[in-house]
CSV table of C-alpha atoms and ligand atoms in Angstrom, one decimal:
chain,number,residue,atom,x,y,z
H,1,MET,CA,-54.1,-32.7,-9.6
H,2,ARG,CA,-52.8,-33.7,-6.3
H,3,THR,CA,-51.4,-32.7,-3.0
H,4,GLN,CA,-51.4,-34.0,0.3
H,5,VAL,CA,-54.3,-31.5,2.5
H,6,GLY,CA,-56.7,-29.6,0.1
H,7,ILE,CA,-57.9,-26.7,1.8
H,8,VAL,CA,-61.6,-25.2,0.6
H,9,GLY,CA,-62.2,-22.0,1.1
H,10,ALA,CA,-59.1,-18.5,1.4
H,11,GLY,CA,-60.5,-16.9,4.6
H,12,PRO,CA,-58.6,-16.7,7.5
H,13,ALA,CA,-58.8,-20.4,8.1
H,14,GLY,CA,-57.7,-22.0,5.0
H,15,LEU,CA,-55.1,-19.2,4.3
H,16,LEU,CA,-53.4,-20.0,7.4
H,17,LEU,CA,-54.2,-23.2,7.8
H,18,GLY,CA,-52.6,-22.9,4.2
H,19,HIS,CA,-49.2,-21.5,6.0
H,20,LEU,CA,-48.7,-23.9,8.7
H,21,LEU,CA,-49.2,-26.7,6.3
H,22,HIS,CA,-46.3,-25.4,4.5
H,23,LEU,CA,-43.7,-24.2,7.7
H,24,ALA,CA,-43.9,-28.2,8.9
H,25,GLY,CA,-43.3,-29.7,5.2
H,26,ILE,CA,-47.0,-30.3,4.0
H,27,ASP,CA,-48.2,-29.7,0.5
H,28,SER,CA,-51.6,-28.6,0.6
H,29,VAL,CA,-53.4,-26.6,-2.5
H,30,ILE,CA,-56.0,-23.7,-2.1
H,31,LEU,CA,-59.4,-23.5,-3.7
H,32,GLU,CA,-61.4,-20.5,-3.3
H,33,ALA,CA,-64.7,-19.4,-5.1
H,34,ARG,CA,-64.1,-15.9,-4.5
H,35,SER,CA,-61.9,-13.7,-6.6
H,36,ARG,CA,-58.3,-12.6,-4.9
H,37,ALA,CA,-59.3,-9.1,-4.7
H,38,HIS,CA,-63.2,-9.7,-3.2
H,39,VAL,CA,-61.0,-12.4,-1.0
H,40,GLU,CA,-58.5,-8.9,0.2
H,41,SER,CA,-61.4,-6.5,0.7
H,42,ARG,CA,-64.1,-8.1,2.6
H,43,ILE,CA,-64.3,-6.1,5.8
H,44,ARG,CA,-64.9,-7.9,8.8
H,45,ALA,CA,-64.1,-7.5,13.0
H,46,GLY,CA,-60.7,-6.7,14.4
H,47,VAL,CA,-60.0,-7.4,17.5
H,48,MET,CA,-57.1,-10.4,18.0
H,49,GLU,CA,-56.4,-12.2,20.8
H,50,HIS,CA,-53.6,-12.4,22.5
H,51,GLN,CA,-52.5,-15.9,21.7
H,52,ALA,CA,-53.8,-15.4,18.2
H,53,ALA,CA,-51.2,-12.2,16.8
H,54,GLU,CA,-48.3,-14.5,18.9
H,55,LEU,CA,-49.4,-17.4,16.3
H,56,LEU,CA,-49.1,-14.8,13.8
H,57,ARG,CA,-45.3,-13.9,14.6
H,58,ALA,CA,-44.2,-17.5,15.0
H,59,ALA,CA,-46.0,-18.1,11.6
H,60,GLY,CA,-43.2,-15.9,10.7
H,61,LEU,CA,-46.5,-13.2,9.5
H,62,GLY,CA,-45.9,-10.4,12.0
H,63,ALA,CA,-44.3,-7.9,10.5
H,64,ARG,CA,-46.9,-5.4,9.0
H,65,MET,CA,-49.6,-6.2,12.1
H,66,ASP,CA,-47.0,-5.2,14.6
H,67,ARG,CA,-45.9,-2.2,12.4
H,68,GLU,CA,-50.1,-1.0,11.8
H,69,GLY,CA,-51.6,-3.3,14.5
H,70,LEU,CA,-52.6,-1.7,17.9
H,71,VAL,CA,-52.0,-2.8,20.5
H,72,HIS,CA,-55.0,-2.4,23.7
H,73,HIS,CA,-54.5,-2.8,27.6
H,74,GLY,CA,-57.5,-2.1,27.7
H,75,VAL,CA,-61.6,-2.2,26.9
H,76,VAL,CA,-64.3,0.4,28.3
H,77,LEU,CA,-67.5,-0.6,29.3
H,78,ARG,CA,-70.3,2.3,29.2
H,79,PHE,CA,-73.7,1.5,30.8
H,80,GLY,CA,-76.4,3.9,33.3
H,81,GLY,CA,-74.0,7.3,31.8
H,82,ALA,CA,-70.6,5.7,33.8
H,83,SER,CA,-67.8,4.4,31.4
H,84,HIS,CA,-65.6,1.8,33.4
H,85,ARG,CA,-62.6,0.5,31.8
H,86,ILE,CA,-61.5,-3.0,32.4
H,87,ASP,CA,-57.9,-3.5,32.3
H,88,LEU,CA,-57.2,-6.6,30.4
H,89,THR,CA,-52.9,-6.9,30.5
H,90,GLU,CA,-53.3,-5.8,34.4
H,91,LEU,CA,-56.6,-8.5,35.3
H,92,SER,CA,-55.3,-11.2,32.6
H,93,GLY,CA,-51.6,-11.8,34.5
H,94,GLY,CA,-50.0,-9.6,31.1
H,95,ARG,CA,-52.0,-9.6,28.1
H,96,SER,CA,-53.1,-7.8,25.5
H,97,ILE,CA,-55.2,-7.4,22.4
H,98,MET,CA,-54.8,-6.8,19.0
H,99,VAL,CA,-56.5,-4.0,16.6
H,100,TYR,CA,-55.9,-5.6,13.0
H,101,GLY,CA,-58.6,-5.9,10.7
H,102,GLN,CA,-59.3,-9.1,9.3
H,103,HIS,CA,-59.4,-8.0,5.8
H,104,GLU,CA,-55.2,-7.2,6.8
H,105,VAL,CA,-54.5,-10.8,8.3
H,106,VAL,CA,-55.8,-12.3,5.2
H,107,ARG,CA,-53.3,-9.4,2.4
H,108,ASP,CA,-50.6,-10.7,4.6
H,109,LEU,CA,-51.4,-14.7,4.2
H,110,ILE,CA,-51.9,-14.4,0.5
H,111,ALA,CA,-48.8,-11.9,-0.2
H,112,ALA,CA,-47.1,-14.4,2.0
H,113,ARG,CA,-49.1,-17.7,-0.2
H,114,LEU,CA,-47.8,-16.1,-3.6
H,115,ALA,CA,-44.3,-15.6,-2.1
H,116,ALA,CA,-44.0,-19.1,-1.5
H,117,GLU,CA,-45.0,-19.9,-5.1
H,118,LEU,CA,-47.4,-22.4,-2.9
H,119,PRO,CA,-50.9,-23.3,-4.7
H,120,ILE,CA,-53.9,-20.9,-4.9
H,121,LEU,CA,-56.9,-20.5,-7.2
H,122,PHE,CA,-58.8,-18.2,-6.8
H,123,ASP,CA,-61.8,-18.0,-8.9
H,124,ALA,CA,-62.4,-22.3,-7.9
H,125,ASP,CA,-65.3,-23.0,-7.6
H,126,CYS,CA,-66.1,-26.4,-5.3
H,127,VAL,CA,-69.1,-28.6,-5.8
H,128,ALA,CA,-68.5,-31.8,-4.7
H,129,VAL,CA,-65.9,-33.2,-1.6
H,130,ASP,CA,-66.4,-37.0,-1.5
H,131,GLY,CA,-64.1,-40.7,-0.9
H,132,PHE,CA,-63.3,-38.7,2.6
H,133,MET,CA,-64.4,-41.9,4.3
H,134,ALA,CA,-62.6,-44.1,2.7
H,135,GLY,CA,-59.9,-43.2,2.8
H,136,SER,CA,-59.4,-41.2,-1.0
H,137,PRO,CA,-60.8,-37.5,-0.8
H,138,ARG,CA,-61.8,-35.9,-4.0
H,139,ILE,CA,-62.5,-32.5,-4.5
H,140,ALA,CA,-64.3,-31.3,-7.5
H,141,PHE,CA,-64.0,-27.9,-8.7
H,142,ARG,CA,-64.8,-25.6,-12.0
H,143,HIS,CA,-61.5,-23.3,-12.7
H,144,ASP,CA,-61.2,-21.6,-16.3
H,145,GLY,CA,-65.2,-22.8,-17.2
H,146,ALA,CA,-63.8,-26.7,-16.7
H,147,ALA,CA,-64.8,-29.2,-14.5
H,148,GLN,CA,-61.4,-30.7,-12.4
H,149,THR,CA,-60.4,-33.1,-9.8
H,150,LEU,CA,-57.7,-32.1,-6.8
H,151,GLU,CA,-57.0,-35.5,-4.9
H,152,CYS,CA,-55.7,-35.4,-1.6
H,153,ASP,CA,-55.2,-37.4,1.7
H,154,ILE,CA,-57.0,-34.8,3.5
H,155,ILE,CA,-59.8,-32.5,3.2
H,156,ALA,CA,-59.6,-29.1,5.7
H,157,GLY,CA,-63.2,-27.4,4.8
H,158,CYS,CA,-62.3,-23.5,5.3
H,159,ASP,CA,-65.8,-22.8,3.4
H,160,GLY,CA,-67.1,-20.7,6.2
H,161,PHE,CA,-71.2,-21.0,6.8
H,162,HIS,CA,-72.2,-21.3,3.9
H,163,GLY,CA,-69.6,-23.8,1.9
H,164,ILE,CA,-70.4,-27.3,0.5
H,165,CYS,CA,-67.9,-29.1,3.8
H,166,ARG,CA,-70.0,-29.3,6.6
H,167,PRO,CA,-73.4,-30.4,4.1
H,168,ALA,CA,-70.9,-33.1,2.8
H,169,MET,CA,-70.4,-34.7,6.3
H,170,PRO,CA,-73.0,-38.4,6.1
H,171,THR,CA,-76.4,-37.8,6.9
H,172,GLY,CA,-77.1,-38.3,10.7
H,173,THR,CA,-73.6,-37.8,11.5
H,174,LEU,CA,-74.2,-34.0,12.5
H,175,ARG,CA,-75.4,-32.4,15.4
H,176,GLU,CA,-76.0,-29.7,15.2
H,177,PHE,CA,-77.0,-26.2,18.0
H,178,ASP,CA,-78.6,-22.8,16.7
H,179,ARG,CA,-79.4,-19.5,18.3
H,180,SER,CA,-80.8,-16.6,16.3
H,181,TYR,CA,-81.0,-12.8,18.1
H,182,PRO,CA,-83.9,-10.7,17.9
H,183,PHE,CA,-81.5,-7.8,16.6
H,184,GLY,CA,-78.5,-7.0,13.9
H,185,TRP,CA,-75.6,-4.4,13.7
H,186,LEU,CA,-75.3,-1.3,11.3
H,187,GLY,CA,-71.6,-1.2,11.3
H,188,ILE,CA,-69.5,1.6,9.5
H,189,LEU,CA,-66.1,2.4,8.1
H,190,ALA,CA,-65.5,6.3,9.1
H,191,GLU,CA,-62.5,8.1,7.8
H,192,VAL,CA,-62.4,10.3,11.1
H,193,ALA,CA,-60.3,9.7,14.4
H,194,PRO,CA,-61.3,6.9,16.7
H,195,ALA,CA,-63.1,9.1,19.6
H,196,SER,CA,-61.4,7.1,21.8
H,197,GLU,CA,-57.9,5.5,22.8
H,198,GLU,CA,-59.5,1.9,23.4
H,199,LEU,CA,-63.0,0.3,22.6
H,200,VAL,CA,-65.7,1.7,24.1
H,201,TYR,CA,-69.1,-1.2,24.3
H,202,ALA,CA,-72.2,0.7,25.6
H,203,SER,CA,-74.7,-0.5,26.9
H,204,HIS,CA,-78.0,2.1,26.8
H,205,ASP,CA,-81.8,2.0,27.0
H,206,ARG,CA,-82.1,2.9,23.5
H,207,GLY,CA,-79.4,-0.3,22.2
H,208,PHE,CA,-76.2,-1.6,22.0
H,209,ALA,CA,-73.3,0.0,20.6
H,210,LEU,CA,-69.7,0.2,20.1
H,211,LEU,CA,-66.6,2.2,19.0
H,212,SER,CA,-63.8,0.5,17.7
H,213,MET,CA,-61.4,1.3,15.1
H,214,ARG,CA,-58.6,0.3,12.3
H,215,SER,CA,-55.8,2.8,12.6
H,216,PRO,CA,-55.4,6.5,14.2
H,217,THR,CA,-57.7,7.9,11.2
H,218,VAL,CA,-60.0,5.1,10.8
H,219,SER,CA,-62.8,4.2,12.9
H,220,ARG,CA,-65.3,1.0,12.7
H,221,LEU,CA,-69.0,1.9,15.1
H,222,TYR,CA,-71.6,-0.6,15.1
H,223,LEU,CA,-75.7,-0.1,16.5
H,224,GLN,CA,-77.5,-2.1,17.2
H,225,VAL,CA,-80.8,-2.0,14.8
H,226,ALA,CA,-83.2,-4.8,13.6
H,227,PRO,CA,-81.8,-8.2,11.6
H,228,ASP,CA,-83.0,-6.9,9.0
H,229,GLU,CA,-82.8,-3.2,9.4
H,230,ASP,CA,-83.2,-1.1,5.8
H,231,LEU,CA,-80.3,0.6,5.4
H,232,GLY,CA,-82.1,2.7,3.0
H,233,GLN,CA,-84.0,3.6,6.3
H,234,TRP,CA,-80.2,5.1,8.2
H,235,PRO,CA,-78.8,8.4,6.3
H,236,ASP,CA,-75.3,9.0,7.1
H,237,SER,CA,-76.9,11.9,9.3
H,238,ARG,CA,-79.2,9.6,11.1
H,239,ILE,CA,-76.4,6.7,12.2
H,240,TRP,CA,-74.1,9.3,13.9
H,241,ASP,CA,-77.1,11.3,15.7
H,242,GLU,CA,-78.0,7.6,17.3
H,243,LEU,CA,-74.2,6.8,18.4
H,244,ARG,CA,-73.6,9.8,20.1
H,245,LEU,CA,-76.8,9.3,22.1
H,246,ARG,CA,-76.2,5.6,22.8
H,247,LEU,CA,-72.2,5.9,22.9
H,248,ALA,CA,-72.4,9.6,25.0
H,249,ASP,CA,-71.7,8.9,29.3
H,250,GLU,CA,-71.9,11.9,31.8
H,251,ALA,CA,-68.1,13.3,31.1
H,252,GLY,CA,-69.1,14.9,28.2
H,253,PHE,CA,-68.0,12.0,25.1
H,254,VAL,CA,-67.6,13.9,21.9
H,255,LEU,CA,-67.9,11.9,18.7
H,256,PRO,CA,-66.4,13.7,15.6
H,257,GLU,CA,-68.2,13.2,12.7
H,258,GLY,CA,-66.4,12.0,9.7
H,259,PRO,CA,-67.1,10.6,6.1
H,260,ILE,CA,-68.0,7.2,5.4
H,261,LEU,CA,-66.8,5.5,4.0
H,262,GLN,CA,-68.8,1.8,3.9
H,263,LYS,CA,-71.7,0.6,5.9
H,264,GLY,CA,-73.4,-2.7,5.8
H,265,VAL,CA,-76.1,-4.6,8.0
H,266,THR,CA,-74.7,-8.7,9.9
H,267,ALA,CA,-77.2,-10.9,11.5
H,268,MET,CA,-76.4,-12.5,14.9
H,269,ARG,CA,-76.0,-16.2,15.2
H,270,SER,CA,-74.7,-18.7,17.4
H,271,TYR,CA,-74.6,-22.1,16.0
H,272,VAL,CA,-72.9,-25.0,16.5
H,273,ALA,CA,-72.0,-28.5,13.8
H,274,GLU,CA,-70.5,-30.9,15.7
H,275,PRO,CA,-68.7,-33.1,15.2
H,276,MET,CA,-66.1,-31.1,13.2
H,277,GLN,CA,-64.7,-34.1,11.4
H,278,ALA,CA,-66.1,-37.0,9.4
H,279,GLY,CA,-63.3,-39.8,8.0
H,280,ARG,CA,-60.9,-37.6,6.4
H,281,LEU,CA,-62.3,-34.9,6.1
H,282,PHE,CA,-62.2,-31.6,8.9
H,283,LEU,CA,-64.0,-28.5,9.2
H,284,LEU,CA,-62.5,-25.3,10.4
H,285,GLY,CA,-63.6,-21.9,11.1
H,286,ASP,CA,-67.0,-20.1,10.2
H,287,ALA,CA,-67.6,-23.8,8.4
H,288,ALA,CA,-68.1,-25.6,11.8
H,289,HIS,CA,-69.3,-22.3,13.8
H,290,ILE,CA,-70.3,-19.1,13.9
H,291,VAL,CA,-70.3,-16.3,17.0
H,292,PRO,CA,-72.3,-13.5,17.2
H,293,PRO,CA,-69.4,-10.5,16.8
H,294,THR,CA,-69.8,-9.1,20.8
H,295,GLY,CA,-67.1,-11.1,22.0
H,296,ALA,CA,-64.7,-10.7,19.0
H,297,LYS,CA,-63.9,-14.1,18.7
H,298,GLY,CA,-64.8,-15.4,14.9
H,299,MET,CA,-61.7,-15.1,13.9
H,300,ASN,CA,-59.9,-15.9,16.7
H,301,LEU,CA,-61.7,-19.4,17.2
H,302,ALA,CA,-60.4,-20.2,13.7
H,303,PHE,CA,-56.8,-19.4,14.5
H,304,ALA,CA,-57.4,-22.0,17.1
H,305,ASP,CA,-58.8,-24.4,14.7
H,306,VAL,CA,-56.5,-24.5,12.3
H,307,ALA,CA,-53.6,-24.5,15.4
H,308,VAL,CA,-55.2,-28.3,17.0
H,309,LEU,CA,-55.2,-29.3,13.1
H,310,ALA,CA,-52.0,-27.8,12.3
H,311,ARG,CA,-50.5,-29.6,14.7
H,312,ALA,CA,-52.3,-32.9,14.5
H,313,LEU,CA,-51.6,-33.6,10.9
H,314,ASP,CA,-48.0,-32.6,11.2
H,315,ALA,CA,-47.6,-35.8,13.9
H,316,TRP,CA,-49.6,-37.8,11.5
H,317,PHE,CA,-48.0,-37.2,8.4
H,318,ALA,CA,-44.2,-37.4,9.6
H,319,SER,CA,-45.4,-40.5,11.9
H,320,GLY,CA,-48.4,-42.3,10.7
H,321,ASP,CA,-49.4,-41.1,14.2
H,322,ALA,CA,-53.1,-40.6,14.8
H,323,ALA,CA,-53.6,-40.1,18.2
H,324,LEU,CA,-54.0,-35.7,18.1
H,325,LEU,CA,-56.3,-36.1,14.5
H,326,ASP,CA,-58.8,-38.7,15.9
H,327,ALA,CA,-58.7,-36.1,18.7
H,328,TYR,CA,-59.4,-33.5,16.7
H,329,SER,CA,-63.4,-32.8,16.9
H,330,ALA,CA,-62.8,-33.3,20.7
H,331,THR,CA,-60.4,-30.6,21.6
H,332,ALA,CA,-61.6,-27.6,19.0
H,333,LEU,CA,-64.9,-28.1,20.8
H,334,ARG,CA,-64.2,-28.1,24.1
H,335,ARG,CA,-62.5,-24.3,23.1
H,336,VAL,CA,-65.4,-23.8,20.9
H,337,TRP,CA,-68.0,-23.8,23.4
H,338,LYS,CA,-66.6,-21.8,25.6
H,339,ALA,CA,-66.2,-18.8,23.1
H,340,GLU,CA,-69.2,-19.8,22.4
H,341,ARG,CA,-71.0,-19.0,26.0
H,342,PHE,CA,-68.5,-15.8,26.6
H,343,SER,CA,-70.5,-14.3,23.5
H,344,TRP,CA,-74.3,-15.2,23.4
H,345,TRP,CA,-73.1,-14.2,27.5
H,346,MET,CA,-71.4,-10.2,26.2
H,347,THR,CA,-74.4,-9.9,24.1
H,348,SER,CA,-77.0,-11.0,26.4
H,349,LEU,CA,-75.5,-8.3,29.0
H,350,LEU,CA,-75.1,-5.7,26.5
H,351,HIS,CA,-78.2,-5.4,24.4
H,352,ARG,CA,-82.1,-4.3,24.5
H,353,PHE,CA,-84.2,-7.0,24.0
H,354,ASP,CA,-87.9,-6.5,23.1
H,355,SER,CA,-89.3,-9.1,25.4
H,356,HIS,CA,-87.1,-7.8,28.6
H,357,GLY,CA,-89.2,-6.1,30.7
H,358,PRO,CA,-87.9,-3.3,33.6
H,359,PHE,CA,-87.0,-6.4,35.4
H,360,GLU,CA,-84.4,-8.0,33.6
H,361,ARG,CA,-83.1,-4.3,32.5
H,362,ARG,CA,-82.0,-4.1,35.4
H,363,MET,CA,-80.5,-7.3,36.1
H,364,GLN,CA,-78.4,-6.1,33.1
H,365,LEU,CA,-77.2,-3.3,35.2
H,366,ALA,CA,-76.2,-5.3,38.0
H,367,GLU,CA,-74.7,-7.4,35.8
H,368,LEU,CA,-72.6,-4.5,34.5
H,369,ASP,CA,-71.8,-3.0,37.9
H,370,TYR,CA,-70.7,-6.6,39.4
H,371,ILE,CA,-68.1,-7.1,36.4
H,372,THR,CA,-66.2,-3.5,36.6
H,373,SER,CA,-66.9,-3.0,40.1
H,374,SER,CA,-65.7,-6.7,41.3
H,375,PRO,CA,-61.3,-7.5,40.0
H,376,ILE,CA,-63.2,-11.1,40.2
H,377,GLY,CA,-65.9,-10.2,38.1
H,378,ALA,CA,-63.8,-7.8,36.1
H,379,ALA,CA,-61.3,-10.5,35.4
H,380,THR,CA,-63.7,-13.3,34.2
H,381,LEU,CA,-64.4,-10.7,31.3
H,382,ALA,CA,-61.2,-9.7,30.8
H,383,GLU,CA,-59.6,-13.8,30.6
H,384,ASN,CA,-62.3,-14.8,28.2
H,385,TYR,CA,-61.6,-11.4,25.7
H,386,VAL,CA,-57.6,-11.7,25.5
H,387,GLY,CA,-59.0,-15.4,25.0
H,388,LEU,CA,-58.7,-18.5,26.7
H,389,PRO,CA,-55.7,-21.4,25.9
H,390,VAL,CA,-55.7,-22.8,23.2
H,391,GLY,CA,-56.4,-27.2,23.2
U,401,APR,N1,-65.4,-23.4,-3.2
U,401,APR,C1,-64.5,-22.6,-2.7
U,401,APR,N2,-64.1,-21.6,-1.6
U,401,APR,C2,-65.2,-21.5,-1.0
U,401,APR,C3,-66.9,-22.4,-1.0
U,401,APR,C4,-67.2,-23.1,-2.1
U,401,APR,N3,-67.7,-23.5,-2.6
U,401,APR,N4,-67.5,-21.9,-0.4
U,401,APR,C5,-66.9,-20.8,0.1
U,401,APR,N5,-66.2,-20.7,-0.4
U,401,APR,C6,-64.4,-20.2,0.4
U,401,APR,C7,-64.9,-18.0,0.8
U,401,APR,O1,-65.7,-17.9,-0.2
U,401,APR,C8,-64.7,-17.4,2.0
U,401,APR,O2,-63.7,-16.8,1.1
U,401,APR,O3,-64.6,-19.7,1.7
U,401,APR,C9,-64.0,-18.6,2.3
U,401,APR,C10,-64.9,-18.8,4.2
U,401,APR,O4,-64.3,-18.1,4.5
U,401,APR,P1,-64.7,-17.4,5.9
U,401,APR,O5,-66.6,-17.0,5.6
U,401,APR,O6,-63.9,-15.8,6.2
U,401,APR,O7,-64.8,-18.5,7.3
U,401,APR,P2,-63.2,-18.3,7.8
U,401,APR,O8,-62.4,-18.8,7.2
U,401,APR,O9,-63.4,-19.5,8.5
U,401,APR,O10,-63.0,-17.1,8.3
U,401,APR,C11,-64.0,-16.8,9.7
U,401,APR,O11,-63.9,-15.0,8.7
U,401,APR,O12,-66.4,-14.9,8.8
U,401,APR,C12,-65.2,-14.6,9.5
U,401,APR,O13,-66.9,-14.1,11.1
U,401,APR,C13,-65.7,-14.5,10.9
U,401,APR,O14,-63.7,-13.9,12.1
U,401,APR,C14,-64.2,-14.3,11.1
U,401,APR,C15,-64.0,-15.6,10.2
U,402,PHB,C1,-64.8,-4.1,15.0
U,402,PHB,O1,-63.4,-3.7,15.6
U,402,PHB,O2,-64.4,-5.0,14.5
U,402,PHB,C2,-65.2,-5.3,16.0
U,402,PHB,C3,-64.4,-5.0,17.5
U,402,PHB,C4,-65.0,-5.5,18.6
U,402,PHB,C5,-66.0,-6.7,18.1
U,402,PHB,C6,-66.4,-6.6,17.1
U,402,PHB,C7,-65.9,-5.6,16.0
U,402,PHB,O3,-66.6,-6.7,19.8
């Protein structure tokens, strides 16, 4: 089998890259280890930056998102018993965010790929990538019980944090930056109308809590817990009680309960691998970097990498001009590091750290007070939250 761009992984990064390449007249094959049903039902974050939503629209993928997604113009920070709204739109020159589940984006992308009859193989487990330093990249994979090879001009490693592409980078070329946090998030999806029109980020002495949503009838809520928290210790009633304590405010906030459809614990981590390229192998999305979910940047960062690489590949395939392609890693990393900084900052600002004493807690509260009372402080948050420009 042969194609121009061999894409490992059908998460948001691999799927969007395949779509943008198709629009540019470049052939690709997407190889995904898991089943279509698995990929389409993985529940993850759900906030899209302004530009990410625009990118999907421009690529002809915005119809269902615009019908079913929720455009938000602000977020709420809650601390010390009071709520403070950050007006994202006013503070960012008219931008907004789109609340639309990542798995819905994945569904739309898969539907578009299948409708265009473009190659995507599910249950295709890639076992090795090689030849990319010698100009003849190959992907070895198993499909239908048989060993197969995909030859290509470029390999796009969109295989997430636990994939095979990053470990295939030549020994000694990668520099890794890593930070794990001493907590995780217990997330639930509940069949109940969101208790707030906008997302609520709560910094409470008992720990962080977040109120988000997926639709007018489905809420998504998170609680800071231990990174290895045992879900068995969290019957539904305890989850609701703790959410109520941490999300409470002096205005009498009410959190209605509903059936919990799904729950899980996610660990929190910041990670970057530099560079994001070796020869003809390019890393995109979680394959190259991870952010803690507090800033809602994961999928948005993946999309920004894709936008940068798609443009570079378009120039390279069209005219042989490698300038943008050679600059891919440096261009992508400038934005990656700024999103890493924002995600780390939001995480540090809002969570309870067992290592903190009363002084550090006062520092967090003073910074929250500054962010919510100074137009400049608030604008800093708003500018990053709606998304920095794509390189
Ligand atoms: N062969 C084929 N596919 C693979 C392999 C392999 N060896 N290893 C991993 N994959 C697939 C996974 O099954 C997964 O579907 O690669 C895909 C990677 O997708 P994501 O993990 O969603 O990563 P990405 O597309 O970069 O999207 C980043 O997703 O993980 C969230 O929070 C993250 O929002 C961010 C976004
Ligand atoms: C979500 O809705 O899943 C979500 C929203 C905001 C975040 C993280 C997750 O910061």
